[in-house]
Short mmCIF file of C-alpha atoms and ligand atoms in Angstrom, two decimals:
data_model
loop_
_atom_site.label_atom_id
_atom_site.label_comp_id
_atom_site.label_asym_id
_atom_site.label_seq_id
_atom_site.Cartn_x
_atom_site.Cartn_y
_atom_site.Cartn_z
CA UNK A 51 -13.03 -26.43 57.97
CA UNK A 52 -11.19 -26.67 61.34
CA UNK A 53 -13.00 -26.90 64.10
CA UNK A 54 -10.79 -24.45 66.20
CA UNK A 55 -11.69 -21.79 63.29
CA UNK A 56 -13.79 -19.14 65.17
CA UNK A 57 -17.06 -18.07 63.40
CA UNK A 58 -19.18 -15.00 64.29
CA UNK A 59 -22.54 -14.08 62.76
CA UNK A 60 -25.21 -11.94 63.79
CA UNK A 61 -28.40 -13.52 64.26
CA UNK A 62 -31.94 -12.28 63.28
CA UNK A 63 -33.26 -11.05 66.88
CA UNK A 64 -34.64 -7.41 67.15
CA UNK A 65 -35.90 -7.97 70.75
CA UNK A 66 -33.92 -5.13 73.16
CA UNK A 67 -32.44 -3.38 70.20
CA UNK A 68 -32.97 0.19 69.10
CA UNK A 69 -33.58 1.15 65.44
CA UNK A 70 -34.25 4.77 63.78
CA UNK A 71 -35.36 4.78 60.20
CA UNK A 72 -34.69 8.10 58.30
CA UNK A 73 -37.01 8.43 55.37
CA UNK A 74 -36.89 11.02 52.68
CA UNK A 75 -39.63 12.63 51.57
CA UNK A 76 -38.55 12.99 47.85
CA UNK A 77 -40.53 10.89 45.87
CA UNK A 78 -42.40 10.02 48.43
CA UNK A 79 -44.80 7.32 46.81
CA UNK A 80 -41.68 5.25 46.86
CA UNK A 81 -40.01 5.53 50.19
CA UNK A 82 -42.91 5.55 52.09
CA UNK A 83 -43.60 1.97 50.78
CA UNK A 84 -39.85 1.40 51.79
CA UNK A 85 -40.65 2.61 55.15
CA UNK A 86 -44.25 0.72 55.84
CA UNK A 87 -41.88 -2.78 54.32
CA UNK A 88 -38.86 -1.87 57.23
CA UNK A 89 -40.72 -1.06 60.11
CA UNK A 90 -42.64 -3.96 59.60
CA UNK A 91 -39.55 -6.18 59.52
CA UNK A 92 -38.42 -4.78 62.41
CA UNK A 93 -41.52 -5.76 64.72
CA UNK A 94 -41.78 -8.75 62.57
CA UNK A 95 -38.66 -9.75 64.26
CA UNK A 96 -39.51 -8.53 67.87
CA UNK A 97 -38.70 -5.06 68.39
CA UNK A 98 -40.84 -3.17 70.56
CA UNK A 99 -42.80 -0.15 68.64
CA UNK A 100 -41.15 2.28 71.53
CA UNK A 101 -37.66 1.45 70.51
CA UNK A 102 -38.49 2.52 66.79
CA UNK A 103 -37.69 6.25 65.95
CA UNK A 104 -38.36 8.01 62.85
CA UNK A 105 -37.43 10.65 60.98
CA UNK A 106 -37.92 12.34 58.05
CA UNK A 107 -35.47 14.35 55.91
CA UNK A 108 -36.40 16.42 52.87
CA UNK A 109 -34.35 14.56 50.59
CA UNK A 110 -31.87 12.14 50.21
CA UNK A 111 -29.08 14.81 50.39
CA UNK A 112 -29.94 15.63 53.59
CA UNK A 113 -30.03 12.10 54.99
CA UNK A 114 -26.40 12.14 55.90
CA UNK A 115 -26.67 14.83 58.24
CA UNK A 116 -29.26 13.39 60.56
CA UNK A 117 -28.19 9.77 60.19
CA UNK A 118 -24.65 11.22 61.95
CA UNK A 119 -26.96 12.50 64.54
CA UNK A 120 -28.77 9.34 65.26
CA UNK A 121 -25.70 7.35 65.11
CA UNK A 122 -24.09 9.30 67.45
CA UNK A 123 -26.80 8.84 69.98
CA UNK A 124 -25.77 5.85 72.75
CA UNK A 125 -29.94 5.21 72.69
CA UNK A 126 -29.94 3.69 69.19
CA UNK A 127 -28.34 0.57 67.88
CA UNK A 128 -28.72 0.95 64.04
CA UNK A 129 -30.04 3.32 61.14
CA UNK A 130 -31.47 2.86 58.57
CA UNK A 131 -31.80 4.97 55.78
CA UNK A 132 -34.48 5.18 52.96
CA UNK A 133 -35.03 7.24 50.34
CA UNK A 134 -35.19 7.10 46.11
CA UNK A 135 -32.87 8.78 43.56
CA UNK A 136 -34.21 8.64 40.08
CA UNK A 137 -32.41 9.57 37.34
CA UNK A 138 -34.00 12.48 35.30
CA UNK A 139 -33.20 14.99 32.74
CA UNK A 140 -30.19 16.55 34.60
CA UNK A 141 -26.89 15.25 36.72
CA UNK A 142 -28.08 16.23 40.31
CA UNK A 143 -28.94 12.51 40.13
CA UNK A 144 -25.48 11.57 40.55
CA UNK A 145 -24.73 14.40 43.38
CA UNK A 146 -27.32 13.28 45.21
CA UNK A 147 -26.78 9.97 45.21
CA UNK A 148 -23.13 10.04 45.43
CA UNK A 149 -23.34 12.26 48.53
CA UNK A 150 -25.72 9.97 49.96
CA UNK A 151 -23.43 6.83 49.71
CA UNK A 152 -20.16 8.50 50.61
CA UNK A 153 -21.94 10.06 53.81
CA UNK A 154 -23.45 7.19 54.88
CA UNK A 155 -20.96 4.87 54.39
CA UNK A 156 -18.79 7.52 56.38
CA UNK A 157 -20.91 7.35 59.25
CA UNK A 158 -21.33 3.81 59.57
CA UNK A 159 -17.55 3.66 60.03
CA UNK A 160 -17.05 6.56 62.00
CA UNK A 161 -19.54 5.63 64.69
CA UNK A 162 -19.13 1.78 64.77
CA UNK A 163 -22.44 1.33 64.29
CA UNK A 164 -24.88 0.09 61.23
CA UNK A 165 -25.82 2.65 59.20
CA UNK A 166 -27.60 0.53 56.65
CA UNK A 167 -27.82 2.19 52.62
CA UNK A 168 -31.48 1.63 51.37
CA UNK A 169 -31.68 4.49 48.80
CA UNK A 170 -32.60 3.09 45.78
CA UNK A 171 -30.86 4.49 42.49
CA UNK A 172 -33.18 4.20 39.37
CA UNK A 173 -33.22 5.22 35.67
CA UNK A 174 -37.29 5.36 35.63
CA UNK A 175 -39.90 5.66 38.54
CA UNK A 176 -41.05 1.92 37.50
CA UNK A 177 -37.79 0.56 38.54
CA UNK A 178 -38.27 2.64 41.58
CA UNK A 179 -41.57 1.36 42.58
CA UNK A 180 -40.72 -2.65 41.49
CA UNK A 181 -37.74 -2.72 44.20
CA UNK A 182 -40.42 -0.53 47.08
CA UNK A 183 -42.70 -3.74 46.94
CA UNK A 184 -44.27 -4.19 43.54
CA UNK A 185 -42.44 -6.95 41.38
CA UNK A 186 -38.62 -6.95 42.77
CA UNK A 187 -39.15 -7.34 46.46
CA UNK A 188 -39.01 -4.51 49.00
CA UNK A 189 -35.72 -2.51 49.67
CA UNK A 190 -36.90 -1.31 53.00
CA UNK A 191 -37.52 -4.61 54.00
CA UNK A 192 -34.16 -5.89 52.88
CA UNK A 193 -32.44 -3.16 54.95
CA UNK A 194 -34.18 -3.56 57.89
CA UNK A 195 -32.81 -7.27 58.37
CA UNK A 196 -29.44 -6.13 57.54
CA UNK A 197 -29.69 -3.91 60.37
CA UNK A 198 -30.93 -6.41 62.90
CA UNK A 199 -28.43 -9.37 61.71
CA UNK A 200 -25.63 -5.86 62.29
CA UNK A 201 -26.97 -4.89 65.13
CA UNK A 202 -26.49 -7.99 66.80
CA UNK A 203 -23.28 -8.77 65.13
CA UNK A 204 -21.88 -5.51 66.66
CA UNK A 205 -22.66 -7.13 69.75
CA UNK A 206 -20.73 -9.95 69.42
CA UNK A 207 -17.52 -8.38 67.49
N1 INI B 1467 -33.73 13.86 46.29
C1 INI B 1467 -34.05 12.55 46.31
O1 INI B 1467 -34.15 11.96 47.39
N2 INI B 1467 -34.27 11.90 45.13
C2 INI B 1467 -34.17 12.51 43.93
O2 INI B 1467 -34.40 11.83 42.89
C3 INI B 1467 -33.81 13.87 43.88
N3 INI B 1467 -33.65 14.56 42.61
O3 INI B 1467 -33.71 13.89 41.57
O4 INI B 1467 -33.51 15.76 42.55
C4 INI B 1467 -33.60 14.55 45.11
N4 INI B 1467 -33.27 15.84 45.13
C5 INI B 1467 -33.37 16.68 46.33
C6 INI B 1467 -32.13 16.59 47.19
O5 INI B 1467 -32.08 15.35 47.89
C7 INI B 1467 -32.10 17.71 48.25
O6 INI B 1467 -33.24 17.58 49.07
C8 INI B 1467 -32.06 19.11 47.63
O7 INI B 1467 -31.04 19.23 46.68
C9 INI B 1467 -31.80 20.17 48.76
O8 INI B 1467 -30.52 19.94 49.39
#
């Protein structure tokens, strides 16, 4: 690697940022878990529990919507948003969680700003419950460090 090659990385410092976390209350038993996991990555890491806003959405249709509101906001550095699609009998599965990747993945572009994807996509409510902290690690806490080591890349960029 040449030396004269610049590098930039975000680093994994809350402190003076501002995070909101959208939850969805659909299938609550899971993103709840994802929520407890992310906020406590975020103070883990320094941020002050007054620069933490949350909000909750009914499901994870409707996260798009207020995730374009909080990322508009100058007051907030990076969203996060948490919810759980589970596949059941019918396709709405794939609506929903189609329209909440494309939307959120819209945002995050539009607004220059993080808008970090933790809603999980599972065939069963197991699979659901082994990525919100049971056997596969925690989604919510995942996202939250993705939006701290972004939040502080945007900085730098
Ligand atoms: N919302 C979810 O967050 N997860 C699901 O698994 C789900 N399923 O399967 O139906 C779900 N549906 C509700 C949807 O997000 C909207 O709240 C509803 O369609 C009203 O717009």
């Amino acid at each position: 690697m040449h030396t004269d090659v610049k590098h930039i990385e975000g680093e994994l410092k809350a402190d003076g940022k501002r995070f909101a976390i959208i939850i969805s209350r659909f299938n609550g038993l899971v993103t709840e878990q994802l929520y407890a996991a992310a906020e406590d990555c975020l103070l883990r890491h320094g941020t002050k529990p007054s620069d933490i806003t949350v909000v909750r959405v009914p499901g994870s249709y409707e996260i798009g919507p207020a995730a374009a509101k909080l990322a508009e906001r100058a007051d907030i550095d990076a969203v996060i948003c948490l919810g759980a699609v589970i596949r059941g009998e019918t396709t709405h599965y794939d609506f929903v969680a189609g329209e909440a990747a494309k939307s959120i993945g819209q945002i995050a572009l539009e607004y220059r700003k993080p808008v970090v994807f933790g809603v999980l996509t599972t065939e069963t409510v197991e699979q659901a419950l082994n990525r919100a902290g049971i056997k596969s690690g925690n989604k919510g806490w995942d996202c939250a460090m993705t939006a701290i080591e972004m939040a502080d890349l945007m900085t730098k960029l």
